[in-house]
CSV table of C-alpha atoms and ligand atoms in Angstrom, one decimal:
chain,number,residue,atom,x,y,z
A,1,UNK,CA,0.0,0.0,0.0
A,2,UNK,CA,1.3,3.5,-0.8
A,3,UNK,CA,2.0,5.7,2.2
A,4,UNK,CA,0.5,9.2,2.3
A,5,UNK,CA,3.9,10.9,1.9
A,6,UNK,CA,4.6,8.8,-1.2
A,7,UNK,CA,1.3,9.8,-2.8
A,8,UNK,CA,2.0,13.4,-2.0
A,9,UNK,CA,5.5,13.0,-3.4
A,10,UNK,CA,4.3,11.5,-6.7
A,11,UNK,CA,1.3,13.8,-7.1
A,12,UNK,CA,3.1,17.2,-7.4
A,13,UNK,CA,3.0,17.2,-11.1
A,14,UNK,CA,1.4,20.5,-12.0
A,15,UNK,CA,4.0,23.2,-12.5
A,16,UNK,CA,2.7,26.4,-11.1
A,17,UNK,CA,4.4,29.8,-11.5
A,18,UNK,CA,4.9,30.9,-7.9
A,19,UNK,CA,7.5,33.6,-8.3
A,20,UNK,CA,8.6,36.2,-10.8
A,21,UNK,CA,11.3,38.8,-11.0
A,22,UNK,CA,13.1,41.0,-13.5
A,23,UNK,CA,16.1,43.2,-13.7
A,24,UNK,CA,16.8,46.1,-16.1
A,25,UNK,CA,20.1,48.0,-16.0
A,26,UNK,CA,20.0,51.6,-14.8
A,27,UNK,CA,21.4,53.1,-18.0
A,28,UNK,CA,18.6,54.1,-20.4
A,29,UNK,CA,19.4,54.7,-24.1
A,30,UNK,CA,16.8,56.7,-25.9
A,31,UNK,CA,16.0,56.8,-29.6
A,32,UNK,CA,17.3,60.3,-29.8
A,33,UNK,CA,20.7,59.2,-28.5
A,34,UNK,CA,20.9,56.5,-31.1
A,35,UNK,CA,19.9,59.1,-33.8
A,36,UNK,CA,23.2,60.9,-32.9
A,37,UNK,CA,25.2,58.0,-34.1
A,38,UNK,CA,23.3,56.4,-37.0
A,39,UNK,CA,21.0,57.9,-39.7
A,40,UNK,CA,17.6,57.4,-38.0
A,41,UNK,CA,15.1,59.3,-35.8
A,42,UNK,CA,13.0,58.9,-32.8
A,43,UNK,CA,9.9,59.2,-35.0
A,44,UNK,CA,11.0,56.4,-37.4
A,45,UNK,CA,11.9,54.0,-34.6
A,46,UNK,CA,8.8,54.6,-32.6
A,47,UNK,CA,6.3,54.4,-35.5
A,48,UNK,CA,8.0,51.4,-37.1
A,49,UNK,CA,8.6,49.4,-33.9
A,50,UNK,CA,6.9,50.9,-30.8
A,51,UNK,CA,10.3,51.3,-29.0
A,52,UNK,CA,11.2,54.6,-27.3
A,53,UNK,CA,14.1,53.5,-25.1
A,54,UNK,CA,16.1,50.4,-24.0
A,55,UNK,CA,18.4,49.6,-21.1
A,56,UNK,CA,22.1,49.0,-21.5
A,57,UNK,CA,24.2,47.0,-19.1
A,58,UNK,CA,27.1,48.7,-17.2
A,59,UNK,CA,30.6,47.3,-17.6
A,60,UNK,CA,30.3,45.3,-14.4
A,61,UNK,CA,26.9,43.9,-15.3
A,62,UNK,CA,26.8,40.6,-17.2
A,63,UNK,CA,24.3,38.1,-18.5
A,64,UNK,CA,24.9,36.1,-15.4
A,65,UNK,CA,24.7,38.9,-12.8
A,66,UNK,CA,21.5,40.2,-14.3
A,67,UNK,CA,20.1,36.6,-14.3
A,68,UNK,CA,21.0,36.3,-10.7
A,69,UNK,CA,19.2,39.5,-9.8
A,70,UNK,CA,16.0,38.4,-11.6
A,71,UNK,CA,16.2,34.9,-10.0
A,72,UNK,CA,16.8,36.3,-6.5
A,73,UNK,CA,13.7,38.5,-6.9
A,74,UNK,CA,11.6,35.6,-8.2
A,75,UNK,CA,12.7,33.4,-5.3
A,76,UNK,CA,11.7,36.2,-2.8
A,77,UNK,CA,8.2,36.3,-4.3
A,78,UNK,CA,8.0,32.5,-4.2
A,79,UNK,CA,9.2,32.5,-0.6
A,80,UNK,CA,11.5,29.6,-1.4
A,81,UNK,CA,15.1,29.0,-0.2
A,82,UNK,CA,17.7,28.5,-3.0
A,83,UNK,CA,18.4,25.0,-1.6
A,84,UNK,CA,14.8,24.0,-2.5
A,85,UNK,CA,15.6,24.6,-6.2
A,86,UNK,CA,16.5,21.5,-8.2
A,87,UNK,CA,16.7,22.8,-11.7
A,88,UNK,CA,18.0,26.1,-13.2
A,89,UNK,CA,17.4,26.7,-16.9
A,90,UNK,CA,18.9,29.9,-18.4
A,91,UNK,CA,17.7,30.9,-21.9
A,92,UNK,CA,20.3,33.2,-23.5
A,93,UNK,CA,22.0,34.0,-26.8
A,94,UNK,CA,24.7,36.1,-25.0
A,95,UNK,CA,26.5,33.9,-22.5
A,96,UNK,CA,29.9,35.1,-21.4
A,97,UNK,CA,31.2,31.6,-21.7
A,98,UNK,CA,30.3,28.6,-23.9
A,99,UNK,CA,31.1,26.8,-20.6
A,100,UNK,CA,30.7,27.2,-17.7
A,101,UNK,CA,27.1,27.8,-18.5
A,102,UNK,CA,25.4,31.0,-17.3
A,103,UNK,CA,23.1,28.7,-15.4
A,104,UNK,CA,26.0,27.3,-13.4
A,105,UNK,CA,27.2,30.8,-12.5
A,106,UNK,CA,23.7,31.7,-11.4
A,107,UNK,CA,23.5,28.4,-9.4
A,108,UNK,CA,26.8,29.5,-7.6
A,109,UNK,CA,25.6,33.1,-7.0
A,110,UNK,CA,22.3,31.8,-5.5
A,111,UNK,CA,23.9,29.0,-3.5
A,112,UNK,CA,21.4,26.6,-5.0
A,113,UNK,CA,23.4,23.6,-3.9
A,114,UNK,CA,20.8,20.9,-4.9
A,115,UNK,CA,20.2,22.3,-8.4
A,116,UNK,CA,21.1,21.0,-11.9
A,117,UNK,CA,21.8,23.9,-14.2
A,118,UNK,CA,22.1,24.3,-17.9
A,119,UNK,CA,21.8,26.9,-20.7
A,120,UNK,CA,19.3,26.7,-23.5
A,121,UNK,CA,19.8,28.2,-26.9
A,122,UNK,CA,16.5,29.0,-28.7
A,123,UNK,CA,17.0,32.8,-29.3
A,124,UNK,CA,13.9,34.8,-28.6
A,125,UNK,CA,11.8,31.6,-28.0
A,126,UNK,CA,14.2,30.5,-25.3
A,127,UNK,CA,12.1,31.4,-22.3
A,128,UNK,CA,9.1,29.5,-23.6
A,129,UNK,CA,11.3,26.5,-24.5
A,130,UNK,CA,12.8,26.6,-21.0
A,131,UNK,CA,9.3,26.9,-19.3
A,132,UNK,CA,8.2,23.9,-21.2
A,133,UNK,CA,11.2,21.8,-20.3
A,134,UNK,CA,11.0,22.8,-16.6
A,135,UNK,CA,7.3,22.0,-16.5
A,136,UNK,CA,7.9,18.6,-18.0
A,137,UNK,CA,10.6,17.9,-15.4
A,138,UNK,CA,8.1,18.7,-12.7
A,139,UNK,CA,5.4,16.6,-14.4
A,140,UNK,CA,7.6,13.5,-14.5
A,141,UNK,CA,8.4,13.9,-10.8
A,142,UNK,CA,12.1,14.4,-11.7
A,143,UNK,CA,12.2,17.8,-9.8
A,144,UNK,CA,9.9,19.7,-7.5
A,145,UNK,CA,11.0,23.3,-7.9
A,146,UNK,CA,12.7,25.0,-10.9
A,147,UNK,CA,13.8,28.4,-12.0
A,148,UNK,CA,13.6,29.5,-15.7
A,149,UNK,CA,15.5,32.6,-16.6
A,150,UNK,CA,15.8,34.7,-19.8
A,151,UNK,CA,18.8,37.0,-19.8
A,152,UNK,CA,20.6,39.0,-22.4
A,153,UNK,CA,23.4,41.6,-22.9
A,154,UNK,CA,22.6,42.2,-26.5
A,155,UNK,CA,24.2,45.6,-26.5
A,156,UNK,CA,27.5,43.7,-26.6
A,157,UNK,CA,26.7,41.9,-29.8
A,158,UNK,CA,24.9,44.6,-31.7
A,159,UNK,CA,26.5,46.2,-34.7
A,160,UNK,CA,26.1,49.8,-33.6
A,161,UNK,CA,26.6,51.0,-37.1
A,162,UNK,CA,23.7,48.9,-38.5
A,163,UNK,CA,20.6,51.0,-38.1
A,164,UNK,CA,18.4,48.0,-39.2
A,165,UNK,CA,19.3,46.2,-35.9
A,166,UNK,CA,20.9,48.6,-33.4
A,167,UNK,CA,17.6,50.4,-32.8
A,168,UNK,CA,15.9,47.3,-31.6
A,169,UNK,CA,17.8,45.6,-28.9
A,170,UNK,CA,18.3,46.1,-25.2
A,171,UNK,CA,19.7,44.3,-22.1
A,172,UNK,CA,17.9,42.8,-19.1
A,173,UNK,CA,16.7,39.6,-17.4
A,174,UNK,CA,13.5,38.0,-16.2
A,175,UNK,CA,12.8,34.9,-14.2
A,176,UNK,CA,10.0,32.7,-12.9
A,177,UNK,CA,10.0,30.0,-10.2
A,178,UNK,CA,8.0,26.9,-10.9
A,179,UNK,CA,6.7,24.7,-8.1
A,180,UNK,CA,5.2,21.3,-8.4
A,181,UNK,CA,1.7,21.0,-6.9
A,182,UNK,CA,-1.1,18.5,-6.8
A,183,UNK,CA,-3.6,21.3,-7.5
A,184,UNK,CA,-4.5,21.4,-11.3
A,185,UNK,CA,-3.3,24.4,-13.2
A,186,UNK,CA,0.0,26.0,-13.8
A,187,UNK,CA,1.7,25.3,-17.2
A,188,UNK,CA,-1.2,23.5,-18.9
A,189,UNK,CA,0.3,23.0,-22.4
A,190,UNK,CA,3.2,24.0,-24.6
A,191,UNK,CA,4.0,23.8,-28.3
A,192,UNK,CA,7.6,24.1,-29.5
A,193,UNK,CA,8.5,24.5,-33.2
A,194,UNK,CA,11.6,25.2,-35.3
A,195,UNK,CA,12.7,25.6,-39.0
A,196,UNK,CA,16.5,25.5,-39.3
A,197,UNK,CA,16.3,26.3,-43.1
A,198,UNK,CA,15.7,29.9,-42.0
A,199,UNK,CA,18.8,30.1,-39.8
A,200,UNK,CA,20.5,32.6,-42.0
A,201,UNK,CA,17.7,35.2,-41.5
A,202,UNK,CA,18.7,36.0,-38.0
A,203,UNK,CA,22.1,34.9,-36.7
A,204,UNK,CA,24.8,35.6,-34.2
A,205,UNK,CA,28.1,33.7,-34.7
A,206,UNK,CA,29.4,32.2,-31.4
A,207,UNK,CA,33.2,32.3,-32.3
A,208,UNK,CA,35.2,33.5,-35.2
A,209,UNK,CA,34.6,31.1,-38.1
A,210,UNK,CA,37.7,31.0,-40.2
A,211,UNK,CA,37.7,30.3,-43.0
A,212,UNK,CA,34.3,28.8,-43.9
A,213,UNK,CA,31.1,30.6,-43.0
A,214,UNK,CA,28.2,28.3,-43.1
A,215,UNK,CA,25.5,30.8,-43.6
A,216,UNK,CA,26.9,32.6,-46.7
A,217,UNK,CA,29.3,35.3,-47.7
A,218,UNK,CA,27.1,38.2,-46.6
A,219,UNK,CA,27.8,37.2,-43.0
A,220,UNK,CA,31.6,37.9,-43.5
A,221,UNK,CA,33.3,41.1,-42.3
A,222,UNK,CA,36.8,41.5,-43.7
A,223,UNK,CA,37.2,37.8,-44.2
A,224,UNK,CA,36.1,36.9,-40.7
A,225,UNK,CA,32.7,36.4,-39.2
A,226,UNK,CA,32.1,39.1,-36.7
A,227,UNK,CA,30.2,38.4,-33.5
A,228,UNK,CA,27.3,40.7,-34.2
A,229,UNK,CA,23.7,40.1,-34.9
A,230,UNK,CA,22.7,39.9,-38.6
A,231,UNK,CA,19.0,40.1,-39.5
A,232,UNK,CA,16.8,40.1,-42.6
A,233,UNK,CA,14.2,42.3,-40.8
A,234,UNK,CA,11.4,42.2,-43.3
A,235,UNK,CA,11.6,38.4,-43.7
A,236,UNK,CA,11.6,37.9,-39.9
A,237,UNK,CA,8.7,40.3,-39.7
A,238,UNK,CA,6.7,38.1,-42.2
A,239,UNK,CA,7.7,34.9,-40.5
A,240,UNK,CA,6.7,36.2,-37.0
A,241,UNK,CA,3.2,37.4,-38.1
A,242,UNK,CA,2.6,34.0,-39.7
A,243,UNK,CA,3.6,31.8,-36.8
A,244,UNK,CA,2.2,33.6,-33.8
A,245,UNK,CA,-1.5,32.9,-34.5
A,246,UNK,CA,-0.8,29.3,-35.6
A,247,UNK,CA,1.2,28.4,-32.5
A,248,UNK,CA,-1.4,30.0,-30.2
A,249,UNK,CA,-4.2,28.1,-31.8
A,250,UNK,CA,-2.2,24.9,-31.5
A,251,UNK,CA,-1.4,25.3,-27.8
A,252,UNK,CA,-5.0,26.3,-27.0
A,253,UNK,CA,-6.2,23.1,-28.7
A,254,UNK,CA,-3.9,21.0,-26.5
A,255,UNK,CA,-5.1,22.8,-23.4
A,256,UNK,CA,-8.7,22.3,-24.5
A,257,UNK,CA,-9.4,26.0,-24.4
A,258,UNK,CA,-10.4,28.6,-27.0
A,259,UNK,CA,-9.1,32.1,-27.6
A,260,UNK,CA,-12.2,33.4,-25.7
A,261,UNK,CA,-10.8,31.7,-22.5
A,262,UNK,CA,-7.6,33.8,-22.7
A,263,UNK,CA,-7.2,36.7,-20.4
A,264,UNK,CA,-3.8,37.9,-21.5
A,265,UNK,CA,-1.1,37.1,-24.0
A,266,UNK,CA,2.5,38.0,-23.2
A,267,UNK,CA,4.4,37.9,-26.5
A,268,UNK,CA,8.1,38.3,-27.3
A,269,UNK,CA,8.6,42.0,-27.5
A,270,UNK,CA,10.0,42.5,-31.0
A,271,UNK,CA,7.8,45.0,-32.8
A,272,UNK,CA,4.4,46.5,-32.0
A,273,UNK,CA,3.3,46.1,-35.6
A,274,UNK,CA,4.0,42.4,-35.5
A,275,UNK,CA,1.8,42.1,-32.4
A,276,UNK,CA,-1.0,44.1,-34.0
A,277,UNK,CA,-0.9,42.0,-37.1
A,278,UNK,CA,-1.0,38.8,-35.0
A,279,UNK,CA,-4.0,40.2,-33.0
A,280,UNK,CA,-5.9,40.8,-36.3
A,281,UNK,CA,-5.1,37.3,-37.5
A,282,UNK,CA,-6.4,35.8,-34.3
A,283,UNK,CA,-9.5,38.1,-34.4
A,284,UNK,CA,-8.8,39.6,-30.9
A,285,UNK,CA,-8.3,43.2,-29.8
A,286,UNK,CA,-4.6,44.1,-29.7
A,287,UNK,CA,-4.8,45.1,-26.0
A,288,UNK,CA,-5.2,41.4,-25.3
A,289,UNK,CA,-1.4,41.4,-25.9
A,290,UNK,CA,0.7,42.9,-23.2
A,291,UNK,CA,3.3,45.3,-24.6
A,292,UNK,CA,6.2,47.0,-22.8
A,293,UNK,CA,8.4,47.5,-25.9
A,294,UNK,CA,8.4,51.3,-25.4
A,295,UNK,CA,10.4,50.9,-22.2
A,296,UNK,CA,12.6,47.9,-22.7
A,297,UNK,CA,13.0,47.3,-26.5
A,298,UNK,CA,13.7,43.8,-27.7
A,299,UNK,CA,15.6,41.8,-25.0
A,300,UNK,CA,15.3,38.5,-26.9
A,301,UNK,CA,15.0,35.6,-24.4
A,302,UNK,CA,14.4,38.0,-21.5
A,303,UNK,CA,11.5,39.9,-23.1
A,304,UNK,CA,8.7,37.6,-22.1
A,305,UNK,CA,9.5,37.3,-18.3
A,306,UNK,CA,10.3,41.0,-18.1
A,307,UNK,CA,7.0,41.8,-19.7
A,308,UNK,CA,5.3,39.3,-17.4
A,309,UNK,CA,6.6,41.1,-14.3
A,310,UNK,CA,5.5,44.5,-15.7
A,311,UNK,CA,2.0,43.0,-16.4
A,312,UNK,CA,1.8,41.7,-12.8
A,313,UNK,CA,2.8,45.1,-11.5
A,314,UNK,CA,0.2,46.8,-13.7
A,315,UNK,CA,-2.5,44.5,-12.2
A,316,UNK,CA,-3.1,42.7,-15.5
A,317,UNK,CA,-3.3,39.3,-14.0
A,318,UNK,CA,-5.7,37.9,-11.5
A,319,UNK,CA,-6.1,34.4,-10.0
A,320,UNK,CA,-7.6,31.9,-12.4
A,321,UNK,CA,-6.7,33.9,-15.5
A,322,UNK,CA,-5.4,32.0,-18.5
A,323,UNK,CA,-2.2,33.6,-19.9
A,324,UNK,CA,-0.3,32.7,-23.0
A,325,UNK,CA,3.4,33.2,-23.5
A,326,UNK,CA,4.4,33.3,-27.2
A,327,UNK,CA,8.0,33.6,-28.5
A,328,UNK,CA,9.5,33.6,-32.0
A,329,UNK,CA,13.0,34.3,-33.4
A,330,UNK,CA,16.3,33.0,-34.5
A,331,UNK,CA,16.7,29.3,-35.4
A,332,UNK,CA,14.1,29.8,-36.7
A,333,UNK,CA,12.2,28.9,-33.6
A,334,UNK,CA,8.7,29.7,-32.2
A,335,UNK,CA,6.8,28.4,-29.2
A,336,UNK,CA,3.8,29.1,-27.0
A,337,UNK,CA,2.7,28.0,-23.5
A,338,UNK,CA,-0.7,28.4,-21.8
A,339,UNK,CA,-0.6,28.9,-18.1
A,340,UNK,CA,-3.3,29.1,-15.5
A,341,UNK,CA,-2.3,32.0,-13.3
A,342,UNK,CA,-3.2,31.1,-9.8
A,343,UNK,CA,-1.2,33.2,-7.4
A,344,UNK,CA,-1.7,36.4,-5.6
A,345,UNK,CA,1.6,38.1,-4.8
A,346,UNK,CA,2.4,38.4,-1.1
A,347,UNK,CA,3.8,41.6,0.4
A,348,UNK,CA,7.4,41.1,1.3
A,349,UNK,CA,8.7,43.3,4.1
A,350,UNK,CA,11.9,45.2,3.8
A,351,UNK,CA,13.5,43.3,6.7
A,352,UNK,CA,12.5,40.0,5.0
A,353,UNK,CA,14.0,41.2,1.7
A,354,UNK,CA,17.3,42.3,3.4
A,355,UNK,CA,17.5,39.0,5.3
A,356,UNK,CA,17.0,37.1,2.0
A,357,UNK,CA,19.8,39.2,0.3
A,358,UNK,CA,22.1,38.2,3.1
A,359,UNK,CA,21.8,34.6,2.0
A,360,UNK,CA,23.5,35.5,-1.2
A,361,UNK,CA,26.4,37.1,0.5
A,362,UNK,CA,26.8,34.0,2.5
A,363,UNK,CA,26.6,31.9,-0.7
A,364,UNK,CA,29.4,33.9,-2.2
A,365,UNK,CA,31.5,33.4,0.9
A,366,UNK,CA,30.9,29.6,0.8
A,367,UNK,CA,31.8,29.5,-2.9
A,368,UNK,CA,35.0,31.4,-2.2
A,369,UNK,CA,35.9,29.0,0.6
A,370,UNK,CA,35.3,26.0,-1.8
A,371,UNK,CA,37.5,27.6,-4.5
A,372,UNK,CA,40.4,28.2,-2.0
A,373,UNK,CA,40.2,24.8,-0.5
A,374,UNK,CA,40.2,23.3,-4.0
A,375,UNK,CA,43.3,25.3,-4.9
A,376,UNK,CA,45.0,24.2,-1.7
A,377,UNK,CA,44.0,20.6,-2.2
A,378,UNK,CA,45.5,20.7,-5.7
A,379,UNK,CA,48.7,22.2,-4.3
A,380,UNK,CA,49.0,19.6,-1.6
A,381,UNK,CA,48.4,16.8,-4.1
A,382,UNK,CA,51.0,18.4,-6.4
A,383,UNK,CA,48.5,18.8,-9.3
A,384,UNK,CA,48.9,21.9,-11.4
A,385,UNK,CA,45.8,24.2,-11.5
A,386,UNK,CA,44.6,25.6,-14.9
A,387,UNK,CA,46.1,29.0,-13.9
A,388,UNK,CA,49.5,27.5,-13.1
A,389,UNK,CA,49.4,25.5,-16.4
A,390,UNK,CA,48.8,28.7,-18.4
A,391,UNK,CA,51.6,30.5,-16.6
A,392,UNK,CA,53.9,27.6,-17.3
A,393,UNK,CA,53.0,27.5,-21.0
A,394,UNK,CA,53.5,31.3,-21.2
A,395,UNK,CA,57.0,31.0,-19.6
A,396,UNK,CA,57.9,28.3,-22.1
A,397,UNK,CA,56.7,30.4,-25.1
A,398,UNK,CA,58.8,33.4,-23.9
B,401,UT7,O1,13.6,39.3,-31.8
B,401,UT7,C1,13.8,38.6,-33.0
B,401,UT7,C2,12.8,38.8,-33.9
B,401,UT7,N1,13.0,40.1,-34.6
B,401,UT7,C3,12.0,40.7,-35.2
B,401,UT7,O2,10.9,40.3,-35.0
B,401,UT7,C4,12.3,41.9,-36.0
B,401,UT7,C5,11.4,41.9,-37.2
B,401,UT7,N2,11.6,43.0,-38.1
B,401,UT7,C6,11.2,44.3,-37.8
B,401,UT7,O3,10.8,44.6,-36.7
B,401,UT7,C7,11.3,45.3,-38.9
B,401,UT7,O4,11.6,44.7,-40.1
B,401,UT7,C8,12.4,46.4,-38.7
B,401,UT7,C9,12.0,47.3,-37.5
B,401,UT7,C10,13.7,45.8,-38.4
B,401,UT7,C11,12.5,47.3,-39.9
B,401,UT7,O5,11.3,47.9,-40.2
B,401,UT7,P1,10.7,47.7,-41.7
B,401,UT7,O6,9.5,48.5,-41.7
B,401,UT7,O7,10.6,46.3,-42.1
B,401,UT7,O8,11.8,48.5,-42.6
B,401,UT7,P2,12.6,47.9,-43.8
B,401,UT7,O9,13.7,47.1,-43.4
B,401,UT7,O10,11.6,47.4,-44.8
B,401,UT7,O11,13.2,49.3,-44.4
B,401,UT7,C12,12.3,50.3,-44.9
B,401,UT7,C13,13.2,51.6,-45.1
B,401,UT7,C14,14.5,51.3,-45.9
B,401,UT7,O12,14.7,52.4,-46.7
B,401,UT7,P3,14.4,52.3,-48.3
B,401,UT7,O13,15.2,51.2,-48.8
B,401,UT7,O14,12.9,52.1,-48.4
B,401,UT7,O15,14.8,53.7,-48.7
B,401,UT7,C15,15.5,51.2,-44.8
B,401,UT7,O16,16.8,51.5,-45.3
B,401,UT7,O17,13.6,52.1,-43.9
B,401,UT7,C16,15.0,52.2,-43.9
B,401,UT7,N3,15.4,52.0,-42.5
B,401,UT7,C17,15.5,53.0,-41.6
B,401,UT7,N4,15.3,54.3,-41.7
B,401,UT7,C18,15.5,55.0,-40.6
B,401,UT7,C19,15.8,50.8,-41.9
B,401,UT7,N5,16.1,51.0,-40.6
B,401,UT7,C20,16.0,52.4,-40.4
B,401,UT7,C21,16.2,53.2,-39.3
B,401,UT7,N6,15.9,54.5,-39.4
B,401,UT7,N7,16.6,52.7,-38.1
């Protein structure tokens, strides 16, 4: 016979969003400022995209530090301790390292000592992909609590001389905490799609590809592929307006809902005109879509969770609402999830917030101690550290 605890343990299969948080760097870059460096204007950018300004990371801010800030805020809302998190997924196209993953760095900053962590590459659809994977991990009973983060420092990979792209992108991070529960609801269905034949329409090389570019000669700069975003804007625009309504209809069918059951759609924030065209195709008013493009621009994988946090702050979501997240972008990829929103945010006192922040200082201290003891362990065992090996190689080369 199954014991009560075992039943409870195996029953927590509905992945509910119980925490959310976002981080935008302080520095704001307005359209007027961009117009000082490339041939454009505030009027052109705003009427063609809906963007007025975007945030730009400071030198010391990175994809990982912004992700950590968003995740820490989401954990505070969820009222969970980092040690209760078993999975961290970071969706990003701008990691500082191929490895270690950004997710591992966030795991260390949080002190989430029981978590598996990995990065996911699906461009602007990355957050929805991550949400789907995390929800599945909870549904199978593999993990109980997970964090999904979208985070980008696109300002570092934008070609600031290309007016077709540099006007669009911004930096920031957003995160949600998912918690397994026996109560029906949470992430109800997801649809993930891709079409690699359109990979050349929107791309960002990871490293210098020398000598053979795989996406065509137009992606070469002085014989090398440069690490900046290349985009065929008009074609991506057309692709986006075609897939948004299709993928929403598909995911609604899976969840056995109709568009009339939907209270809010939080789309990837790419262009207001894309969103308006998609609304027309779906036959819904465009204000069913939440838009914060004017303030944050296009932050790729981070745009949906950042917009979600703004929507919550603006009082756009109430318990029992059905919300759809829909992403589209490089790959090509596109995806949608339908989520039953079933939480009311709790007020967090200042003392509580400060107390929770102190955890992360302690986590950094523990991490440092582990690093030092590893170094000493290696010294005592006579094994060279990667640093010592590099120094040795440099000496030999001199
Ligand atoms: O997040 C990933 C997904 N990304 C997207 O969804 C982006 C999708 N694409 C878009 O949002 C739009 O295609 C853009 C906003 C990038 C461009 O808007 P558009 O209305 O498609 O402009 P266009 O590329 O068709 O260009 C129209 C004209 C061109 O001039 P000519 O050739 O007609 O004389 C461009 O050179 O606008 C010119 N142009 C600009 N003018 C002033 C292009 N960029 C600019 C600019 N300022 N920044």
